Amino acid sequence: MTTSQNKFEVNKTEAEWREILTPEQFRVLRKHGTERAGTSPLDKNYEAGTYYCAACEQPLFTSETKFNSGTGWPSFYQPIEGAIETTIDKSFFMTRVEVHCSRCGGHLGHVFNDGPAPTGQRYCMNGVSLEFKPAESA
């Protein structure tokens, strides 16, 4: 799998990441794993709010861009500007576009060109890579 060669704002050793992440978060965010479809409660969460990187707390997606893709993973049609980076993932005998946090490099999921308007993109994210924070009450 191709990984980004960028230097990120948030850099930690493997031991430091293991201290702050659950074993499943570490497997997905730091080792490019994938959670089992349908296991994340965030897939069916449609509350107003923001989705943050579970590793570094950078805002990644807003609830306004979330949609039900029917895939079993939380899906969005657009990230917050500057929040993500992409690389080519050639694992599993296919070529996909991997999505990761632009602040810490954590693996979030993949983006596909079969999403809804206005972008036509489907950012298919691992729920374990995300933390949801509800919108503040007015």
CSV table of N, CA and C in Angstrom, one decimal:
chain,number,residue,atom,x,y,z
A,1,MET,N,0.8,-1.2,0.0
A,1,MET,CA,0.0,0.0,0.0
A,1,MET,C,0.9,1.2,0.0
A,2,THR,N,0.5,2.2,-0.8
A,2,THR,CA,1.2,3.5,-0.8
A,2,THR,C,0.8,4.3,0.4
A,3,THR,N,1.8,4.9,1.0
A,3,THR,CA,1.5,5.8,2.1
A,3,THR,C,2.0,7.2,1.8
A,4,SER,N,1.5,8.1,2.4
A,4,SER,CA,1.9,9.5,2.2
A,4,SER,C,3.3,9.7,2.8
A,5,GLN,N,4.1,10.4,2.1
A,5,GLN,CA,5.5,10.8,2.6
A,5,GLN,C,5.5,12.1,3.3
A,6,ASN,N,4.3,12.7,3.5
A,6,ASN,CA,4.2,14.1,4.1
A,6,ASN,C,4.6,14.0,5.5
A,7,LYS,N,5.1,15.1,6.0
A,7,LYS,CA,5.3,15.3,7.5
A,7,LYS,C,4.0,15.9,8.0
A,8,PHE,N,3.5,15.4,9.0
A,8,PHE,CA,2.2,15.9,9.5
A,8,PHE,C,2.4,16.8,10.8
A,9,GLU,N,1.5,17.6,11.0
A,9,GLU,CA,1.5,18.5,12.2
A,9,GLU,C,1.6,17.7,13.5
A,10,VAL,N,0.8,16.6,13.5
A,10,VAL,CA,0.8,15.7,14.7
A,10,VAL,C,1.6,14.4,14.3
A,11,ASN,N,2.7,14.2,15.0
A,11,ASN,CA,3.5,13.1,14.8
A,11,ASN,C,3.7,12.4,16.2
A,12,LYS,N,3.5,11.1,16.2
A,12,LYS,CA,3.8,10.3,17.4
A,12,LYS,C,4.4,9.0,17.1
A,13,THR,N,5.1,8.4,18.0
A,13,THR,CA,5.7,7.1,17.8
A,13,THR,C,4.6,6.1,17.9
A,14,GLU,N,4.8,4.9,17.4
A,14,GLU,CA,3.9,3.8,17.4
A,14,GLU,C,3.4,3.6,18.9
A,15,ALA,N,4.3,3.6,19.8
A,15,ALA,CA,4.0,3.4,21.2
A,15,ALA,C,3.0,4.5,21.7
A,16,GLU,N,3.3,5.8,21.3
A,16,GLU,CA,2.5,6.9,21.8
A,16,GLU,C,1.1,6.7,21.2
A,17,TRP,N,0.9,6.3,19.9
A,17,TRP,CA,-0.4,6.1,19.3
A,17,TRP,C,-1.1,5.0,20.0
A,18,ARG,N,-0.4,3.9,20.4
A,18,ARG,CA,-1.1,2.8,21.1
A,18,ARG,C,-1.6,3.2,22.5
A,19,GLU,N,-0.9,4.2,23.1
A,19,GLU,CA,-1.4,4.7,24.4
A,19,GLU,C,-2.7,5.5,24.3
A,20,ILE,N,-2.9,6.2,23.2
A,20,ILE,CA,-4.1,7.1,23.2
A,20,ILE,C,-5.2,6.5,22.3
A,21,LEU,N,-5.0,5.4,21.6
A,21,LEU,CA,-6.0,4.8,20.7
A,21,LEU,C,-6.4,3.4,21.3
A,22,THR,N,-7.7,3.0,21.0
A,22,THR,CA,-8.1,1.7,21.3
A,22,THR,C,-7.3,0.7,20.4
A,23,PRO,N,-7.3,-0.6,20.7
A,23,PRO,CA,-6.6,-1.5,19.7
A,23,PRO,C,-7.3,-1.4,18.3
A,24,GLU,N,-8.6,-1.3,18.2
A,24,GLU,CA,-9.3,-1.2,16.9
A,24,GLU,C,-9.0,0.1,16.2
A,25,GLN,N,-9.0,1.2,17.0
A,25,GLN,CA,-8.6,2.5,16.4
A,25,GLN,C,-7.2,2.4,15.8
A,26,PHE,N,-6.3,1.9,16.6
A,26,PHE,CA,-4.9,1.8,16.2
A,26,PHE,C,-4.8,0.9,14.9
A,27,ARG,N,-5.4,-0.2,14.8
A,27,ARG,CA,-5.4,-1.1,13.7
A,27,ARG,C,-5.9,-0.3,12.4
A,28,VAL,N,-7.0,0.4,12.5
A,28,VAL,CA,-7.5,1.1,11.4
A,28,VAL,C,-6.8,2.4,11.1
A,29,LEU,N,-6.6,3.3,12.1
A,29,LEU,CA,-6.0,4.6,11.8
A,29,LEU,C,-4.5,4.5,11.5
A,30,ARG,N,-3.7,3.6,12.1
A,30,ARG,CA,-2.3,3.6,12.0
A,30,ARG,C,-1.8,2.5,11.1
A,31,LYS,N,-2.6,1.4,10.9
A,31,LYS,CA,-2.2,0.2,10.1
A,31,LYS,C,-3.1,0.0,8.9
A,32,HIS,N,-3.9,1.0,8.6
A,32,HIS,CA,-4.7,1.0,7.3
A,32,HIS,C,-5.7,-0.1,7.3
A,33,GLY,N,-6.2,-0.5,8.5
A,33,GLY,CA,-7.2,-1.5,8.6
A,33,GLY,C,-8.6,-1.0,8.2
A,34,THR,N,-9.6,-2.0,8.2
A,34,THR,CA,-11.0,-1.6,7.9
A,34,THR,C,-11.9,-2.3,8.9
A,35,GLU,N,-12.8,-1.5,9.5
A,35,GLU,CA,-13.7,-2.1,10.4
A,35,GLU,C,-14.8,-2.9,9.6
A,36,ARG,N,-15.4,-3.8,10.3
A,36,ARG,CA,-16.4,-4.6,9.6
A,36,ARG,C,-17.6,-3.7,9.3
A,37,ALA,N,-18.2,-3.9,8.2
A,37,ALA,CA,-19.4,-3.1,7.8
A,37,ALA,C,-20.5,-3.3,8.7
A,38,GLY,N,-21.2,-2.2,9.0
A,38,GLY,CA,-22.4,-2.3,9.9
A,38,GLY,C,-22.1,-2.3,11.4
A,39,THR,N,-20.8,-2.2,11.8
A,39,THR,CA,-20.5,-2.2,13.2
A,39,THR,C,-20.5,-0.9,13.9
A,40,SER,N,-20.4,0.2,13.1
A,40,SER,CA,-20.3,1.6,13.7
A,40,SER,C,-21.6,2.2,13.9
A,41,PRO,N,-21.9,2.6,15.1
A,41,PRO,CA,-23.1,3.4,15.4
A,41,PRO,C,-23.2,4.7,14.6
A,42,LEU,N,-22.0,5.2,14.2
A,42,LEU,CA,-22.0,6.5,13.4
A,42,LEU,C,-22.6,6.3,12.0
A,43,ASP,N,-22.7,5.1,11.6
A,43,ASP,CA,-23.3,4.9,10.2
A,43,ASP,C,-24.7,5.4,10.2
A,44,LYS,N,-25.5,5.2,11.2
A,44,LYS,CA,-26.9,5.6,11.2
A,44,LYS,C,-27.1,6.8,12.1
A,45,ASN,N,-26.1,7.6,12.4
A,45,ASN,CA,-26.2,8.8,13.2
A,45,ASN,C,-26.5,9.9,12.2
A,46,TYR,N,-27.6,10.6,12.4
A,46,TYR,CA,-28.0,11.8,11.6
A,46,TYR,C,-28.2,13.0,12.4
A,47,GLU,N,-27.7,13.1,13.6
A,47,GLU,CA,-27.7,14.3,14.4
A,47,GLU,C,-26.9,15.4,13.8
A,48,ALA,N,-27.3,16.6,14.0
A,48,ALA,CA,-26.5,17.8,13.6
A,48,ALA,C,-25.2,17.8,14.4
A,49,GLY,N,-24.0,18.0,13.7
A,49,GLY,CA,-22.8,18.1,14.4
A,49,GLY,C,-21.6,17.9,13.5
A,50,THR,N,-20.5,17.6,14.1
A,50,THR,CA,-19.2,17.5,13.3
A,50,THR,C,-18.5,16.2,13.6
A,51,TYR,N,-17.9,15.6,12.6
A,51,TYR,CA,-17.1,14.4,12.8
A,51,TYR,C,-15.6,14.8,12.8
A,52,TYR,N,-14.9,14.3,13.8
A,52,TYR,CA,-13.5,14.6,14.0
A,52,TYR,C,-12.7,13.4,13.9
A,53,CYS,N,-11.4,13.6,13.6
A,53,CYS,CA,-10.4,12.5,13.6
A,53,CYS,C,-10.3,12.0,15.0
A,54,ALA,N,-10.5,10.7,15.2
A,54,ALA,CA,-10.4,10.1,16.5
A,54,ALA,C,-8.9,10.1,17.0
A,55,ALA,N,-8.0,10.3,16.2
A,55,ALA,CA,-6.6,10.3,16.6
A,55,ALA,C,-6.1,11.7,17.0
A,56,CYS,N,-6.5,12.8,16.3
A,56,CYS,CA,-5.9,14.1,16.6
A,56,CYS,C,-7.0,15.2,16.8
A,57,GLU,N,-8.3,14.8,16.7
A,57,GLU,CA,-9.4,15.7,16.9
A,57,GLU,C,-9.5,16.8,15.9
A,58,GLN,N,-9.0,16.6,14.7
A,58,GLN,CA,-9.2,17.6,13.6
A,58,GLN,C,-10.6,17.4,13.0
A,59,PRO,N,-11.4,18.5,12.8
A,59,PRO,CA,-12.7,18.4,12.2
A,59,PRO,C,-12.5,17.9,10.8
A,60,LEU,N,-13.3,16.9,10.4
A,60,LEU,CA,-13.2,16.3,9.1
A,60,LEU,C,-14.4,16.5,8.2
A,61,PHE,N,-15.6,16.2,8.8
A,61,PHE,CA,-16.8,16.3,8.0
A,61,PHE,C,-17.9,16.9,8.9
A,62,THR,N,-18.9,17.5,8.2
A,62,THR,CA,-20.1,18.0,8.9
A,62,THR,C,-21.2,17.1,8.6
A,63,SER,N,-22.2,17.1,9.5
A,63,SER,CA,-23.4,16.3,9.3
A,63,SER,C,-24.2,16.7,8.1
A,64,GLU,N,-24.0,18.0,7.6
A,64,GLU,CA,-24.7,18.4,6.4
A,64,GLU,C,-24.3,17.6,5.2
A,65,THR,N,-23.1,17.0,5.2
A,65,THR,CA,-22.6,16.3,4.0
A,65,THR,C,-22.8,14.8,4.2
A,66,LYS,N,-23.4,14.3,5.3
A,66,LYS,CA,-23.5,12.9,5.5
A,66,LYS,C,-24.7,12.4,4.8
A,67,PHE,N,-24.6,11.1,4.3
A,67,PHE,CA,-25.8,10.5,3.6
A,67,PHE,C,-25.7,9.0,3.9
A,68,ASN,N,-26.9,8.3,3.7
A,68,ASN,CA,-26.9,6.9,3.9
A,68,ASN,C,-26.6,6.2,2.5
A,69,SER,N,-25.4,5.7,2.5
A,69,SER,CA,-24.9,5.1,1.3
A,69,SER,C,-25.3,3.6,1.1
A,70,GLY,N,-25.8,3.1,2.2
A,70,GLY,CA,-26.2,1.7,2.2
A,70,GLY,C,-25.1,0.7,2.3
A,71,THR,N,-23.9,1.2,2.5
A,71,THR,CA,-22.7,0.3,2.5
A,71,THR,C,-22.4,-0.3,3.9
A,72,GLY,N,-22.9,0.3,5.0
A,72,GLY,CA,-22.6,-0.1,6.3
A,72,GLY,C,-21.5,0.7,7.0
A,73,TRP,N,-21.0,1.7,6.3
A,73,TRP,CA,-20.0,2.7,6.8
A,73,TRP,C,-20.5,4.1,6.7
A,74,PRO,N,-20.1,4.9,7.7
A,74,PRO,CA,-20.5,6.3,7.6
A,74,PRO,C,-20.0,6.9,6.3
A,75,SER,N,-20.9,7.6,5.5
A,75,SER,CA,-20.5,8.2,4.2
A,75,SER,C,-20.9,9.6,4.1
A,76,PHE,N,-20.0,10.4,3.4
A,76,PHE,CA,-20.1,11.8,3.3
A,76,PHE,C,-19.9,12.1,1.8
A,77,TYR,N,-20.4,13.2,1.3
A,77,TYR,CA,-20.1,13.6,-0.1
A,77,TYR,C,-19.1,14.7,-0.2
A,78,GLN,N,-18.7,15.2,1.0
A,78,GLN,CA,-17.6,16.3,0.9
A,78,GLN,C,-17.0,16.5,2.3
A,79,PRO,N,-15.6,16.5,2.3
A,79,PRO,CA,-15.0,16.8,3.6
A,79,PRO,C,-14.9,18.3,3.8
A,80,ILE,N,-14.5,18.7,5.1
A,80,ILE,CA,-14.2,20.1,5.4
A,80,ILE,C,-13.0,20.4,4.6
A,81,GLU,N,-12.9,21.6,4.0
A,81,GLU,CA,-11.8,22.0,3.2
A,81,GLU,C,-10.5,21.9,3.9
A,82,GLY,N,-9.5,21.2,3.3
A,82,GLY,CA,-8.2,21.1,3.9
A,82,GLY,C,-8.0,20.0,5.0
A,83,ALA,N,-9.1,19.3,5.3
A,83,ALA,CA,-9.1,18.3,6.4
A,83,ALA,C,-8.5,16.9,6.0
A,84,ILE,N,-8.6,16.6,4.7
A,84,ILE,CA,-8.1,15.3,4.3
A,84,ILE,C,-7.0,15.4,3.3
A,85,GLU,N,-6.3,14.3,3.1
A,85,GLU,CA,-5.4,14.1,2.0
A,85,GLU,C,-5.7,12.7,1.4
A,86,THR,N,-5.3,12.5,0.2
A,86,THR,CA,-5.5,11.2,-0.4
A,86,THR,C,-4.2,10.6,-1.0
A,87,THR,N,-4.2,9.3,-1.1
A,87,THR,CA,-3.1,8.6,-1.7
A,87,THR,C,-3.7,7.4,-2.5
A,88,ILE,N,-2.9,6.8,-3.3
A,88,ILE,CA,-3.4,5.7,-4.1
A,88,ILE,C,-3.1,4.4,-3.2
A,89,ASP,N,-4.1,3.6,-3.1
A,89,ASP,CA,-4.1,2.3,-2.3
A,89,ASP,C,-4.2,1.2,-3.3
A,90,LYS,N,-3.1,0.4,-3.5
A,90,LYS,CA,-3.1,-0.7,-4.4
A,90,LYS,C,-3.2,-2.1,-3.7
A,91,SER,N,-3.7,-2.1,-2.5
A,91,SER,CA,-3.9,-3.4,-1.8
A,91,SER,C,-5.1,-4.2,-2.3
A,92,PHE,N,-5.1,-5.4,-2.0
A,92,PHE,CA,-6.2,-6.3,-2.3
A,92,PHE,C,-6.5,-6.4,-3.8
A,93,PHE,N,-5.4,-6.3,-4.6
A,93,PHE,CA,-5.5,-6.5,-6.1
A,93,PHE,C,-6.4,-5.5,-6.8
A,94,MET,N,-6.5,-4.3,-6.2
A,94,MET,CA,-7.3,-3.2,-6.9
A,94,MET,C,-6.7,-1.9,-6.5
A,95,THR,N,-7.1,-0.9,-7.3
A,95,THR,CA,-6.6,0.5,-7.0
A,95,THR,C,-7.8,1.3,-6.5
A,96,ARG,N,-7.5,1.9,-5.3
A,96,ARG,CA,-8.5,2.7,-4.7
A,96,ARG,C,-7.9,4.0,-4.2
A,97,VAL,N,-8.7,5.0,-3.9
A,97,VAL,CA,-8.1,6.3,-3.4
A,97,VAL,C,-8.3,6.3,-1.8
A,98,GLU,N,-7.2,6.2,-1.1
A,98,GLU,CA,-7.3,6.2,0.3
A,98,GLU,C,-7.4,7.6,0.9
A,99,VAL,N,-8.2,7.8,1.9
A,99,VAL,CA,-8.4,9.0,2.5
A,99,VAL,C,-7.8,9.0,3.9
A,100,HIS,N,-7.0,10.0,4.2
A,100,HIS,CA,-6.4,10.1,5.6
A,100,HIS,C,-6.5,11.6,6.1
A,101,CYS,N,-6.4,11.7,7.4
A,101,CYS,CA,-6.4,13.0,8.0
A,101,CYS,C,-5.2,13.8,7.6
A,102,SER,N,-5.4,15.1,7.2
A,102,SER,CA,-4.3,15.9,6.8
A,102,SER,C,-3.4,16.4,8.0
A,103,ARG,N,-3.9,16.2,9.2
A,103,ARG,CA,-3.2,16.7,10.4
A,103,ARG,C,-2.3,15.6,11.0
A,104,CYS,N,-2.7,14.4,11.0
A,104,CYS,CA,-2.0,13.3,11.6
A,104,CYS,C,-1.7,12.1,10.7
A,105,GLY,N,-2.3,12.1,9.5
A,105,GLY,CA,-2.0,11.0,8.6
A,105,GLY,C,-2.8,9.8,8.8
A,106,GLY,N,-3.7,9.8,9.8
A,106,GLY,CA,-4.5,8.6,10.2
A,106,GLY,C,-5.4,8.2,9.0
A,107,HIS,N,-5.4,6.8,8.8
A,107,HIS,CA,-6.3,6.3,7.7
A,107,HIS,C,-7.7,6.4,8.2
A,108,LEU,N,-8.5,7.0,7.3
A,108,LEU,CA,-10.0,7.1,7.6
A,108,LEU,C,-10.8,6.2,6.8
A,109,GLY,N,-10.5,5.9,5.5
A,109,GLY,CA,-11.3,5.1,4.6
A,109,GLY,C,-10.9,5.3,3.2
A,110,HIS,N,-11.9,5.3,2.3
A,110,HIS,CA,-11.6,5.5,0.9
A,110,HIS,C,-12.7,6.4,0.3
A,111,VAL,N,-12.4,7.0,-0.9
A,111,VAL,CA,-13.3,7.8,-1.6
A,111,VAL,C,-13.6,7.2,-3.0
A,112,PHE,N,-14.9,7.2,-3.3
A,112,PHE,CA,-15.3,6.6,-4.6
A,112,PHE,C,-16.2,7.6,-5.4
A,113,ASN,N,-16.2,7.4,-6.7
A,113,ASN,CA,-17.0,8.3,-7.5
A,113,ASN,C,-18.4,7.9,-7.8
A,114,ASP,N,-19.1,7.4,-6.8
A,114,ASP,CA,-20.5,7.0,-6.9
A,114,ASP,C,-21.4,7.6,-5.9
A,115,GLY,N,-21.0,8.8,-5.4
A,115,GLY,CA,-21.8,9.5,-4.4
A,115,GLY,C,-22.9,10.4,-5.0
A,116,PRO,N,-23.6,11.1,-4.2
A,116,PRO,CA,-24.7,11.9,-4.6
A,116,PRO,C,-24.2,13.3,-5.1
A,117,ALA,N,-25.1,14.1,-5.7
A,117,ALA,CA,-24.8,15.5,-6.0
A,117,ALA,C,-24.6,16.2,-4.7
A,118,PRO,N,-23.9,17.3,-4.6
A,118,PRO,CA,-23.3,18.0,-5.7
A,118,PRO,C,-21.9,17.5,-6.1
A,119,THR,N,-21.3,16.7,-5.4
A,119,THR,CA,-19.9,16.3,-5.7
A,119,THR,C,-19.8,15.0,-6.5
A,120,GLY,N,-20.7,14.1,-6.3
A,120,GLY,CA,-20.6,12.8,-7.0
A,120,GLY,C,-19.7,11.9,-6.3
A,121,GLN,N,-19.2,12.3,-5.1
A,121,GLN,CA,-18.2,11.5,-4.4
A,121,GLN,C,-18.8,10.8,-3.1
A,122,ARG,N,-18.3,9.7,-2.8
A,122,ARG,CA,-18.7,9.0,-1.6
A,122,ARG,C,-17.4,8.7,-0.7
A,123,TYR,N,-17.3,9.5,0.3
A,123,TYR,CA,-16.2,9.3,1.3
A,123,TYR,C,-16.7,8.3,2.3
A,124,CYS,N,-16.3,7.1,2.1
A,124,CYS,CA,-16.7,5.9,2.9
A,124,CYS,C,-15.7,5.7,4.0
A,125,MET,N,-16.1,6.1,5.2
A,125,MET,CA,-15.2,6.2,6.4
A,125,MET,C,-15.4,5.1,7.4
A,126,ASN,N,-14.3,4.7,8.0
A,126,ASN,CA,-14.4,3.8,9.1
A,126,ASN,C,-14.9,4.6,10.3
A,127,GLY,N,-16.0,4.2,10.9
A,127,GLY,CA,-16.6,4.9,12.1
A,127,GLY,C,-15.6,5.0,13.2
A,128,VAL,N,-14.8,3.9,13.4
A,128,VAL,CA,-13.8,3.9,14.5
A,128,VAL,C,-12.7,5.0,14.3
A,129,SER,N,-12.6,5.5,13.1
A,129,SER,CA,-11.6,6.6,12.9
A,129,SER,C,-12.2,8.0,13.2
A,130,LEU,N,-13.5,8.0,13.5
A,130,LEU,CA,-14.2,9.3,13.7
A,130,LEU,C,-14.7,9.4,15.1
A,131,GLU,N,-14.8,10.6,15.5
A,131,GLU,CA,-15.5,11.0,16.8
A,131,GLU,C,-16.5,12.0,16.4
A,132,PHE,N,-17.8,11.8,16.8
A,132,PHE,CA,-18.9,12.7,16.5
A,132,PHE,C,-19.1,13.6,17.7
A,133,LYS,N,-19.2,14.9,17.4
A,133,LYS,CA,-19.6,15.9,18.5
A,133,LYS,C,-20.9,16.6,18.0
A,134,PRO,N,-22.0,16.5,18.8
A,134,PRO,CA,-23.2,17.2,18.4
A,134,PRO,C,-23.0,18.7,18.3
A,135,ALA,N,-23.9,19.3,17.5
A,135,ALA,CA,-23.9,20.8,17.4
A,135,ALA,C,-24.4,21.3,18.7
A,136,GLU,N,-23.8,22.5,19.1
A,136,GLU,CA,-24.2,23.2,20.3
A,136,GLU,C,-25.7,23.6,20.2
A,137,SER,N,-26.4,23.5,21.2
A,137,SER,CA,-27.8,24.0,21.3
A,137,SER,C,-27.8,25.6,21.3
A,138,ALA,N,-28.7,26.1,20.5
A,138,ALA,CA,-28.7,27.6,20.5
A,138,ALA,C,-29.5,28.2,21.6
